[in-house]
Structures are given as structure tokens and as C-alpha cells.
Amino acid sequence: MTEKENNKKAEDAGNYFPVNKSYIKRKKIYNRIAYASAAFAFTIGAFPVFHIIYSALIIGYKYLNWSFVSTLPSGFPIGAKGGILNAIIGDLYLVIIASCLAVPLGIGSGLYLSLFGKKRTNSIIRLLNELMIGIPSVVWGIMGFYIFSTNAGLGFHFGFSALAAGLTLGFIMTPIVTLLTEQAVNRIPASYIEGALAIGATKWQATKSVIVKAAMGGIFTAVLLGVLNIIGQTAPLLFTNYYNTGMPTGITGPGGAVGDMAMLIFIYIHEPSRILHYKAEAASVVLLFFVFALDIGMRLISWITVKIFEML
Amino acid sequence: MAKLNLNLKLKYKDDLFKFILSIFIFGIILIFITVVAIILYYSYPAVSRFGAAFLWTKEWNPPKEIFGAATFIAGTFMVTIIALMFAIPLSLGIGIFLEEYCPKFLKGFFTIIIEILAGIPSVIFGVWGVLTIVPWLRINIEPFFEAHFSNIPFLKVTENIGYGILAASIVVAFMVVPIIASITKDALAAVPKITKDGALAMGATRLDVIKDVSLPFSYRGIYGGIILGFGRAVGETIAVVLLIGNQAIIPKSIFGVGYTISALLANTFTFAVISPIYASSEVELALILLLISLIVNLIGRNVLQKVIGGKLSRTQFGGG
């Protein structure tokens, strides 16, 4: 076979499978354009994250010092002097009250779903939880007003107070903790649970000695994500707690209202006062700090659990 | 004998454990029933008095006890639809970028950025809107549109103040982007790798793979994400209150001010409770929001269940 014949063969093949060079070039250019526009979309989507932090810091940094987080607001209009201690303490109250309701309820239901649930009950409960996650927070606020806060009609008559707001926030937090706990327990390798059951442990013993330990990281993540969600909530507090510039004297009735970080920012940004707008930005920095701290804590915990699982 | 006692004791403990957990389950059901029942019970007076006309009456006049939701429903849907018009292309681009184009070593970091966007509280979005988006619209965008597009009906600038439907929509768009983007990403990740690799081996470019393999495989999941994003945008409250202008008029332009259901509730619900029928009308507005959210989430979850097996992405739990 000569070289000439070979070339002719290649040419024939080229006629059967025509390679259109400009077509390929065009395809490549389109691909580049798609890459660029997808990357551009990502840039726009990521922009607010950085710009929110940047703009809050650039305006709020003058006010950020230790006394900002350790003194109560004072001056006129209220908040012009002093700090946001009332809001930090108030958030602590709300998170503790909400957790008292949501943590046992959420973890218990999550465990039930993954340990005892029949397929049918499971799908119904999961659906209810997912629907509850989608309910707008303003609707939760109205529900909280009628069952916890108002002094007329049905309900508990707690007034505008930390207890009313905390329980409303607990209602919001419960479905989150439930769903994530269930996912965390389902992620445990089946052999762990089956092994415990196979040597004669009851489900209670298996839970106590195996499941809780193995799913600890996931359950912590669930609780932290719930807390992360409720410290940003403002709308439910409008109708169940509103705001207090001082310290609460109790958790129900008059004097039971607490300050809240999100509420403080909302009220300050409504005021026609430049200094309060700046303080709102400074408070945003503090709130973002808490949010990111929870976020990082959550990621660390789940990363560590994954590492531990790999070591076992 | 002792062994039998031990077994019985264990069995009792186990039964007790199961019993306590089932009480918790009833707690979950009770919470759901409570929210639906309270909203239904307190909106009943308004529902029975105004009937279906509530939905298309435009006047909202508490002293005369005339209540109609049309203005607020129109405002809500305008904000939601404009927000989705911004959010859908953006989040499709982000989902495709993260799943198909992004270099491997940056993927985790970039995904975390989008998840952080979902976790930022809505009041901080509102503050950002007031101090950043509103001045930007007032100084840069609105004068430009006034000069060049003033004869196009939906783009007419009536008052150059920055606040309005567009400001609210932009901020709400950024709040729903993480939801749609992460679900798009999950749906694209569910495409079997072998089909993608097959197409690549045949000489297809990445774009061809996305267009002809990935998107046809995962479009249902993307619809599900858009539906959930819609549900989130409809109920958005605090950022919208701060940005929309709070005027009870049906806006004729995207630069006009308006009012949404959630904004009205946030602003006036605590004053409304002095009059039973006023309060009841406001609760009926909440009922509309509740029904929209339940229906939308029911459809969205069903769609997603089929595609990505009901896996929940973190962004759906985002901050308030």
C-alpha cells in the first residue's frame, strides 16, 4: 500500500464524515459564551453577599465597639446613644424559649419518623412539615397573636411578651428540626442500628446507645439551623412581642416584652434619623456576625462528624 | 424469673419510649391544625360577609367597613412575577455554572456563598435595599428610563423616589435566587453521569450536553424549584414593607409604589384588632397567603419528589 492510496482512503473517509471546521469553531464559541454568561450570573448572585457585608461595615464600623454590645439604648430618639444590649439579651430569651418547645418536639418527631413510622404516616407527617416550612412568617405571627398574645377570645393571654413570641418562633422552628433530625438519623449506616437490634437491644436501648451518638452531629446541625432561621425572623414578632428598649421584667404580661435584633434594625431603619440608620447598619453587622457564627459552627460540626465516620 | 422481669421491664421502657415519641408526632399535627384552624376561624366573619367579591373589590376603607383585596393581590403578584423574571434566568445560570462549568476546587466554596445568601435575614436585605438599591434606582436608573422609555406603558417613571415595585422586586429576587439555584443544581446533579460522558465522547461541547442532555432530563426539578421560589416570594414581608412604598394603589408601572398583602398585614394588623370586621378582613388576607403557600408547596414538593427524591436543600430553611 502506497502513501498515495492511504491519502485517498483518508479523503474518502472525510467525505463520509465531513468535518466542517467552521461549524466546530462556532460550537466552541457558543460554548465559551455560555460559560461566560453562567459565570456572570453567578457573579451577580454572589454580589449581594459581599455588598451587604461591605455596606454594613462601611457605615456601621464607627459604632462597633464593646460598649455598643454592652449598653442599653438611650438618648433621643431612643437609640441615638448607647448600644443594643436589650436586643442581644432579648434574642437570648427568644432562642431559649423557642428551643424549649422545638428541640424536644422536633428531635422526638424526627426519631419517631425514622424508627417507628409506617410508610403512610411518614409521608403524611413529612408533607405537613414541608408545608409548614413554606408558610409565610407573617401568617405565623397572626396565629401567634390570636393564641398567645391577645387578651380577647381564645388562647393563653400572655400579652406582648417573650413567651408569646418565643412559642411562635418555636412553632416555626419545629418542622425544620424534625425534618433535619430525620435526615440525620436516616444517614446513619443501617448496619449500626440493625447490629444493635440483632443482639437483642430494644429500640429505646438502640436509640440511647447507638443512634443518638451516631447522629449527634446531624441533630446539632438541625438545631443550629433552626436557631439560625428564627434569629432573623421579624414579622412574627410584630404581632407577638414588638420591642422593648429596656430589660424585660418577666416573660409574660406587661414588662414581658423583650428587645430583638431584627426588630431593632426594622424599627431603626423606619425612623427619620440618620444616626439611627447608621446604628441599624451597625446592628446588622452584629446580627450577621451571629448568623455567620452559627453557620460556621454548623459546617464545622458536620465536617467533624463526617471525619469521625471516616475514621471508624 | 428474674430474666422474665428484666424482659418485661425493657418492653415497658420501649413501649413508653414509643408512646412519648408518638405524643411528639401529635404535637406536629397539632401545630399544623392550629395555624390552619386559627386563620380559618378568625377570617370566617369576613368570608361570610364579603364572599368572593372580596377578591376583586378595589376599595379598602376601614372607617366605612368596605374591604376589598384586589389592590393588595395585584401588588403581591406584580412583585412576585417581576422578582421571578429577574430570579429565574439568574438562578438557572448559577445552577448550570455550579454543576457544569465551575472548576472542581472552587465548587464547594461557591456553593457555600449561595447558601450564605439564603441565610441572610430578610430585615438585613431590607436595610440593604433602603440604603443601596433605592438610591441607585433614584439616581441612576429612573432618570435614564424617564429620558428614554417614558412612552412605554409599564416603564413610565411617575415619581422619581426610588421606592416602589421595582426596588422590592430586585431584593425579593435575590432572596429567591438561592432556592431556585440550589434546586436547579441538585436536579442537574441527578442526571446520570454516564449519559453526559457519552455525549461528551461523541464530540459534543458542554453547551450541547446542557442543552440536549441535562436540561431535558432535569427540567421538572427546575420547575419544582421555580414553584417553591414563587411560594417564598409571595409571602416575603419585611424587606417588602421597607421598599414598596406602602400606597394602596394598583401600580401602573414597575417604578410605581404599591402595597402587598404581607406588607399591609405587617403595617396595620395590630391597629386592626380594635374592630372585629377589620381584623377579620386582615386575617382573610392572611388566609389568601396561607392557601397560596399551601397549594404552591404541595405542587412543588410533588414535582421535586419525583425528580430528586424529596431531598431538601439547605437553602429552603433560610432566614426569616
XYZ file of C-alpha atoms in Angstrom:
632
model
C 0.000 0.000 0.000
C 1.477 3.304 -1.004
C 1.198 6.627 0.713
C -0.937 7.911 -2.126
C -3.538 5.209 -1.601
C -3.575 5.910 2.095
C -4.219 9.600 1.486
C -7.020 8.763 -0.899
C -8.600 6.492 1.722
C -8.449 9.249 4.294
C -10.053 11.634 1.830
C -12.882 9.172 1.219
C -13.422 8.839 4.908
C -13.531 12.613 5.089
C -16.283 12.616 2.508
C -18.298 10.108 4.524
C -17.831 12.012 7.804
C -17.465 15.600 6.726
C -15.549 17.675 9.273
C -16.874 21.179 8.980
C -14.208 23.259 10.656
C -16.208 26.493 10.837
C -19.101 24.575 12.401
C -16.867 23.240 15.154
C -15.389 26.661 15.691
C -18.862 28.158 16.031
C -19.845 25.469 18.531
C -16.790 26.216 20.599
C -17.529 29.939 20.588
C -21.128 29.317 21.673
C -19.816 27.151 24.474
C -17.482 29.918 25.586
C -20.368 32.404 25.543
C -22.490 30.068 27.653
C -19.644 29.632 30.122
C -19.165 33.379 30.369
C -22.850 34.106 30.888
C -23.195 31.381 33.545
C -20.176 32.774 35.366
C -21.640 36.263 35.026
C -24.940 35.064 36.530
C -23.020 33.611 39.449
C -21.147 36.873 39.925
C -24.410 38.818 40.105
C -25.887 36.257 42.509
C -22.848 36.359 44.771
C -22.603 40.158 44.648
C -25.226 40.896 47.357
C -23.470 38.645 49.888
C -20.324 40.709 49.687
C -22.024 44.039 49.163
C -24.347 43.564 52.145
C -21.386 42.836 54.413
C -19.316 45.625 52.871
C -22.001 48.310 53.058
C -22.960 47.349 56.611
C -19.333 47.515 57.699
C -18.521 50.761 55.885
C -21.427 52.597 57.539
C -21.568 50.777 60.840
C -17.910 50.448 61.760
C -17.785 53.753 63.695
C -20.277 52.431 66.206
C -18.824 48.981 66.567
C -17.072 48.796 69.881
C -17.515 46.945 73.113
C -19.937 49.478 74.598
C -22.238 49.046 71.565
C -22.962 45.460 72.583
C -22.843 46.025 76.348
C -25.089 49.060 76.998
C -28.810 49.701 76.705
C -30.095 52.230 74.146
C -30.600 55.768 75.417
C -30.734 59.361 74.145
C -33.333 60.939 71.876
C -34.643 59.483 69.625
C -34.189 56.402 71.753
C -31.149 54.556 70.472
C -29.212 57.650 69.383
C -26.874 56.975 72.270
C -25.955 53.677 73.850
C -25.929 50.223 72.335
C -28.069 47.187 71.615
C -27.719 45.103 74.770
C -31.523 44.869 75.095
C -31.718 43.188 71.683
C -28.953 40.688 72.401
C -30.489 39.690 75.754
C -33.921 39.567 74.116
C -32.691 37.289 71.351
C -31.245 35.012 74.018
C -34.647 34.853 75.751
C -36.436 34.113 72.467
C -33.976 31.460 71.329
C -34.113 29.684 74.698
C -37.932 29.718 74.848
C -38.278 28.620 71.226
C -35.711 25.858 71.719
C -37.507 24.587 74.827
C -40.509 23.900 72.585
C -38.882 22.994 69.293
C -35.881 20.888 70.308
C -37.692 18.097 72.185
C -40.644 18.197 69.789
C -38.500 18.241 66.675
C -35.961 15.642 67.761
C -38.685 13.354 69.147
C -40.732 13.524 65.963
C -37.673 13.067 63.804
C -36.723 9.939 65.764
C -40.277 8.592 65.524
C -40.329 9.132 61.776
C -37.125 7.227 61.175
C -37.568 4.492 63.817
C -41.247 3.628 64.142
C -43.053 5.331 61.296
C -45.067 3.344 58.819
C -44.637 4.433 55.243
C -48.023 6.128 55.109
C -47.790 8.077 58.390
C -44.256 9.063 57.489
C -45.239 10.582 54.176
C -48.136 12.498 55.757
C -46.041 13.906 58.619
C -43.209 14.798 56.276
C -45.632 16.560 53.968
C -47.110 18.537 56.890
C -43.623 19.592 57.966
C -42.656 20.646 54.473
C -45.872 22.619 54.102
C -45.214 24.328 57.434
C -41.749 25.378 56.264
C -43.430 27.121 53.339
C -45.999 29.062 55.390
C -45.094 32.793 55.335
C -43.833 34.096 58.659
C -46.464 36.836 58.766
C -49.160 34.135 58.893
C -47.370 32.508 61.836
C -47.337 35.922 63.500
C -51.107 36.289 63.191
C -51.608 32.794 64.586
C -49.274 33.632 67.481
C -51.181 36.849 68.162
C -54.503 35.039 68.442
C -53.416 32.086 70.539
C -50.683 33.622 72.726
C -50.911 37.405 72.817
C -54.422 38.776 72.626
C -56.445 39.201 75.777
C -59.721 38.647 73.945
C -61.113 35.444 72.532
C -59.446 32.057 72.713
C -55.891 31.413 73.744
C -53.410 31.914 76.538
C -53.388 35.728 77.141
C -49.636 36.079 77.535
C -49.727 39.642 76.206
C -46.980 41.064 74.014
C -44.225 39.118 75.663
C -41.166 36.974 75.263
C -43.153 33.819 75.994
C -45.707 34.510 73.249
C -43.035 35.377 70.692
C -40.756 32.531 71.752
C -43.504 29.928 71.398
C -44.499 31.337 67.986
C -40.878 31.116 66.879
C -40.787 27.602 68.341
C -43.669 26.670 66.028
C -41.609 27.956 63.085
C -38.513 26.091 64.251
C -40.147 22.706 64.939
C -40.617 21.483 61.338
C -37.021 22.417 60.484
C -35.610 20.430 63.405
C -37.931 17.497 62.661
C -37.007 17.139 59.008
C -33.274 17.545 59.562
C -33.228 15.149 62.539
C -34.984 12.543 60.438
C -32.444 13.030 57.655
C -29.589 12.806 60.159
C -30.875 9.505 61.603
C -31.521 8.106 58.135
C -27.927 8.908 57.196
C -26.552 6.566 59.887
C -25.404 3.335 58.210
C -28.223 0.795 58.567
C -25.752 -1.776 59.897
C -25.272 0.226 63.125
C -28.943 0.139 64.069
C -29.539 -3.376 62.746
C -26.481 -4.596 64.625
C -27.815 -3.200 67.875
C -31.267 -4.662 67.256
C -29.834 -8.027 66.217
C -28.085 -8.573 69.542
C -31.402 -8.076 71.297
C -31.450 -4.363 72.107
C -34.841 -2.741 72.193
C -35.326 0.358 70.083
C -35.017 2.522 73.196
C -31.656 0.934 74.026
C -30.521 1.242 70.421
C -31.503 4.912 70.411
C -29.827 5.614 73.722
C -26.559 3.865 72.998
C -26.123 3.969 69.210
C -28.408 6.312 67.307
C -28.097 9.427 69.463
C -24.312 9.125 69.464
C -24.011 8.463 65.752
C -26.484 11.172 64.731
C -25.289 13.753 67.263
C -23.636 15.945 64.654
C -26.681 15.920 62.380
C -29.018 16.703 65.275
C -26.825 19.616 66.391
C -26.882 20.893 62.814
C -30.669 20.649 62.791
C -30.993 22.692 65.988
C -28.466 25.305 64.874
C -30.198 25.720 61.509
C -33.486 26.217 63.359
C -31.894 28.874 65.586
C -30.324 30.495 62.519
C -33.761 30.742 60.968
C -35.529 32.227 63.993
C -32.984 34.895 64.942
C -33.657 36.504 61.561
C -37.442 36.474 61.939
C -39.116 39.862 62.273
C -42.699 39.517 61.053
C -43.943 37.169 63.828
C -42.512 39.483 66.473
C -44.544 42.426 65.163
C -47.715 40.806 66.480
C -46.499 38.832 69.485
C -43.720 40.835 71.138
C -42.954 44.066 69.316
C -40.000 45.684 71.042
C -38.625 46.809 74.374
C -35.861 49.362 74.772
C -35.084 48.166 78.282
C -34.657 44.860 80.024
C -37.680 42.592 80.414
C -39.015 42.199 83.954
C -40.650 38.846 83.277
C -41.583 36.653 80.372
C -45.350 37.221 80.300
C -47.733 40.120 80.651
C -46.709 43.779 80.946
C -42.942 44.114 81.103
C -42.566 40.754 79.417
C -41.668 42.167 76.013
C -38.032 41.851 75.001
C -35.839 43.644 72.513
C -34.812 41.710 69.412
C -32.014 42.281 66.957
C -34.108 42.002 63.789
C -36.903 44.104 65.327
C -34.369 46.741 66.408
C -32.977 47.023 62.886
C -36.515 47.220 61.463
C -37.530 49.988 63.880
C -34.329 51.992 63.490
C -34.489 51.940 59.696
C -38.070 53.274 59.900
C -37.011 56.305 61.962
C -36.292 59.560 60.108
C -32.922 59.908 61.772
C -29.596 59.412 60.063
C -27.833 58.285 63.214
C -30.410 55.533 63.756
C -29.912 54.354 60.154
C -26.173 54.094 60.877
C -26.903 52.254 64.090
C -29.193 49.907 62.161
C -26.259 49.065 59.889
C -24.011 48.545 62.903
C -26.653 46.240 64.403
C -26.834 44.418 61.043
C -23.127 43.706 61.371
C -23.725 42.180 64.806
C -26.693 40.128 63.569
C -24.709 38.959 60.533
C -21.881 38.028 62.892
C -24.233 35.773 64.865
C -25.685 34.289 61.669
C -22.248 33.526 60.229
C -21.003 32.174 63.560
C -23.936 29.741 63.652
C -23.354 28.882 60.006
C -19.667 28.166 60.510
C -20.354 26.228 63.719
C -22.840 24.090 61.822
C -20.426 23.374 58.993
C -17.633 22.535 61.446
C -19.843 20.101 63.332
C -20.985 18.300 60.212
C -17.421 18.250 58.832
C -16.107 16.765 62.082
C -18.834 14.109 62.149
C -18.053 13.112 58.600
C -14.357 12.823 59.541
C -15.204 10.695 62.591
C -17.358 8.413 60.434
C -14.485 8.012 58.024
C -12.134 7.070 60.864
C -14.467 4.403 62.239
C -37.990 -15.410 86.870
C -35.574 -12.545 87.163
C -34.857 -12.724 83.442
C -38.540 -12.518 82.615
C -38.873 -9.433 84.817
C -35.960 -7.826 83.028
C -37.528 -8.524 79.649
C -40.839 -7.095 80.783
C -39.125 -4.012 82.140
C -37.306 -3.481 78.854
C -40.519 -3.933 76.939
C -42.309 -1.397 79.115
C -39.480 1.057 78.621
C -39.609 0.535 74.877
C -43.362 0.994 74.798
C -43.048 4.124 76.912
C -40.403 5.439 74.508
C -42.627 4.809 71.517
C -45.598 6.354 73.314
C -43.696 9.548 74.162
C -42.425 9.889 70.607
C -45.942 9.465 69.235
C -47.084 12.300 71.530
C -44.478 14.461 69.824
C -45.883 13.454 66.445
C -49.286 14.589 67.627
C -47.614 17.856 68.594
C -46.551 18.347 64.968
C -50.046 17.595 63.692
C -51.478 19.903 66.366
C -49.249 22.808 65.268
C -50.384 22.412 61.668
C -54.044 22.172 62.643
C -53.674 25.179 64.969
C -52.350 27.518 62.318
C -54.938 26.499 59.719
C -57.820 26.489 62.224
C -56.964 29.867 63.800
C -56.720 31.550 60.402
C -59.975 29.947 59.209
C -61.844 30.719 62.469
C -60.894 34.383 62.647
C -61.371 35.053 58.934
C -64.837 33.476 58.885
C -66.776 36.732 59.672
C -65.174 38.495 56.712
C -65.531 35.496 54.407
C -69.234 35.180 55.191
C -69.860 38.931 54.934
C -67.995 39.808 51.727
C -67.987 36.455 49.946
C -65.954 36.082 46.790
C -66.337 39.789 45.949
C -63.555 40.381 48.496
C -61.110 39.233 45.855
C -61.987 41.833 43.210
C -63.211 44.804 45.252
C -60.620 47.545 44.916
C -61.613 49.735 47.835
C -60.092 49.222 51.285
C -61.814 51.622 53.631
C -61.816 50.598 57.317
C -63.957 53.524 58.655
C -66.740 52.708 56.168
C -66.179 48.978 56.648
C -65.632 48.370 52.945
C -62.911 45.786 52.429
C -61.543 44.505 49.139
C -58.262 42.780 48.479
C -57.781 43.490 44.754
C -55.161 46.230 45.254
C -53.037 44.101 47.524
C -53.377 40.930 45.464
C -52.307 42.899 42.384
C -49.325 44.347 44.236
C -48.307 40.947 45.582
C -48.422 39.299 42.176
C -46.612 42.163 40.477
C -43.742 41.992 42.957
C -43.623 38.193 42.758
C -43.703 37.976 38.975
C -41.142 40.731 38.387
C -38.913 39.191 41.058
C -39.162 35.806 39.333
C -38.388 37.415 35.968
C -35.086 38.532 37.461
C -34.510 35.435 39.551
C -35.216 32.627 37.063
C -32.521 33.383 34.448
C -30.079 34.323 37.175
C -30.588 31.157 39.186
C -30.595 28.901 36.101
C -27.249 30.442 35.203
C -25.964 29.904 38.734
C -27.183 26.294 38.892
C -25.643 25.492 35.496
C -22.416 27.266 36.404
C -22.045 25.434 39.714
C -22.871 21.995 38.333
C -21.398 22.033 34.822
C -18.800 24.749 34.331
C -17.307 25.549 37.727
C -13.759 24.249 38.380
C -13.869 21.374 40.887
C -11.783 23.016 43.590
C -13.979 26.123 43.713
C -17.332 24.331 43.623
C -17.647 23.829 47.391
C -16.733 27.421 48.183
C -19.103 28.868 45.570
C -21.948 26.668 46.788
C -21.369 27.960 50.326
C -21.662 31.551 49.067
C -25.085 30.811 47.600
C -26.126 29.069 50.838
C -24.989 32.099 52.835
C -27.177 34.279 50.621
C -30.116 32.103 51.684
C -29.264 32.513 55.357
C -29.164 36.320 55.441
C -32.193 37.579 57.423
C -34.804 39.409 55.364
C -34.608 42.551 57.519
C -30.951 42.912 56.538
C -31.967 42.559 52.897
C -34.475 45.321 53.585
C -31.869 47.633 55.082
C -29.543 46.908 52.181
C -32.369 47.746 49.789
C -33.158 51.027 51.551
C -29.558 52.193 51.729
C -28.213 50.746 48.447
C -30.847 49.731 45.883
C -33.218 52.669 46.428
C -30.557 55.412 45.971
C -29.173 53.517 42.958
C -32.614 53.382 41.342
C -33.326 57.020 42.182
C -30.021 58.425 40.948
C -29.050 56.135 38.076
C -31.900 54.037 36.762
C -35.067 56.129 36.984
C -33.681 59.286 35.281
C -32.378 57.056 32.463
C -35.760 55.421 31.935
C -37.500 58.775 32.216
C -35.304 60.132 29.440
C -35.505 57.195 27.028
C -38.517 54.964 27.700
C -41.156 57.311 29.098
C -43.700 56.383 26.405
C -43.661 52.638 27.120
C -46.635 51.972 29.447
C -45.043 49.634 32.017
C -41.762 51.535 32.236
C -43.103 55.012 32.865
C -41.492 56.796 35.818
C -44.271 58.561 37.691
C -42.426 59.727 40.777
C -38.674 59.596 40.955
C -38.245 58.387 44.536
C -36.542 55.010 44.197
C -39.060 53.174 46.374
C -41.622 51.044 44.600
C -42.398 47.742 42.913
C -39.028 47.506 41.180
C -36.965 48.086 44.333
C -38.971 45.437 46.207
C -38.755 43.024 43.266
C -34.983 43.273 42.955
C -34.456 42.498 46.625
C -37.028 39.686 46.654
C -35.335 38.281 43.547
C -32.062 37.979 45.449
C -33.929 36.228 48.258
C -35.407 33.529 45.989
C -32.286 33.049 43.839
C -30.628 30.646 46.321
C -33.733 28.421 46.466
C -34.147 28.076 42.693
C -30.391 27.891 42.073
C -29.732 25.141 44.601
C -32.679 23.053 43.408
C -31.538 23.528 39.794
C -28.085 22.386 40.861
C -29.498 19.302 42.633
C -31.664 18.465 39.620
C -28.690 18.771 37.252
C -26.592 16.655 39.605
C -29.221 13.902 39.396
C -28.560 13.463 35.651
C -26.693 10.146 35.235
C -23.036 10.917 34.623
C -22.756 8.184 32.029
C -25.201 9.880 29.631
C -23.315 13.155 29.960
C -19.990 11.426 29.379
C -21.449 9.618 26.388
C -22.446 12.878 24.782
C -19.046 14.404 25.534
C -17.317 11.389 23.994
C -19.322 11.876 20.804
C -17.741 15.312 20.489
C -20.489 17.442 21.973
C -19.455 20.637 23.703
C -20.517 21.383 27.294
C -23.243 23.619 25.925
C -24.604 20.774 23.783
C -24.590 18.497 26.827
C -26.501 21.063 28.899
C -28.975 21.808 26.111
C -29.628 18.291 24.832
C -28.911 16.009 27.813
C -29.007 17.757 31.170
C -31.899 20.195 30.778
C -34.318 17.736 29.094
C -33.542 15.297 31.925
C -33.936 17.744 34.769
C -36.465 20.338 33.647
C -39.127 19.016 36.038
C -36.869 19.626 39.001
C -36.232 23.153 37.789
C -39.989 23.756 37.532
C -40.293 22.500 41.108
C -37.632 24.948 42.218
C -39.375 27.824 40.470
C -42.666 26.886 42.127
C -41.054 26.862 45.584
C -39.369 30.180 44.802
C -42.775 31.588 43.888
C -44.140 30.446 47.253
C -41.289 32.136 49.071
C -41.629 35.385 47.108
C -45.389 35.654 47.710
C -45.001 35.551 51.493
C -41.976 37.827 51.758
C -42.775 40.522 54.312
C -40.153 42.651 55.983
C -37.964 43.553 53.018
C -41.093 44.402 51.000
C -42.537 46.622 53.750
C -39.370 48.669 53.758
C -39.150 49.039 49.978
C -42.505 49.036 48.245
C -43.743 52.473 49.305
C -46.911 51.270 51.054
C -49.535 53.120 48.989
C -52.840 51.327 48.460
C -52.982 51.830 44.693
C -52.661 49.383 41.823
C -49.347 50.397 40.236
C -49.440 51.202 36.515
C -45.687 50.993 36.076
C -42.882 48.949 37.571
C -41.473 52.162 39.045
C -44.752 52.961 40.806
C -45.373 52.469 44.501
C -47.831 49.850 45.684
C -48.791 47.578 48.541
C -48.637 43.832 49.047
C -50.751 41.585 51.270
C -47.880 40.821 53.606
C -46.857 44.479 53.848
C -50.403 45.524 54.729
C -50.571 42.862 57.431
C -47.231 43.902 58.899
C -48.194 47.591 58.943
C -51.800 47.559 60.075
C -52.715 44.272 61.733
C -52.072 45.489 65.281
C -54.337 48.528 64.699
C -56.976 46.413 63.030
C -57.829 44.317 66.072
C -59.930 47.133 67.583
C -62.711 46.380 65.088
C -63.770 42.744 64.645
C -64.659 43.005 60.952
C -61.469 44.950 60.152
C -59.350 42.340 61.933
C -61.280 39.578 60.239
C -60.650 41.094 56.798
C -56.947 41.240 57.540
C -56.989 37.603 58.648
C -58.756 36.794 55.380
C -55.767 38.345 53.587
C -53.565 36.051 55.660
C -55.822 33.172 54.617
C -55.127 34.027 50.964
C -51.381 33.920 51.664
C -51.735 30.661 53.591
C -53.742 28.988 50.807
C -51.303 30.152 48.121
C -48.354 28.866 50.131
C -50.002 25.503 50.876
C -51.067 24.905 47.255
C -47.757 26.070 45.803
C -45.702 23.971 48.199
C -47.910 20.920 47.675
C -47.365 21.106 43.909
C -43.679 21.963 44.241
C -42.930 19.100 46.658
C -44.775 16.606 44.472
C -42.753 17.648 41.429
C -39.484 17.526 43.352
C -40.319 14.187 44.983
C -40.338 12.590 41.548
C -37.096 14.169 40.373
C -34.672 14.412 43.264
C -36.476 12.145 45.704
C -37.607 14.756 48.198
C -34.078 15.708 49.130
C -34.175 19.056 50.930
C -31.529 21.582 50.130
C -30.281 23.793 52.951
C -31.376 26.968 51.245
C -35.042 26.154 51.804
C -34.663 26.761 55.531
C -33.211 30.234 55.004
C -33.515 33.036 57.479
C -36.936 34.604 58.021
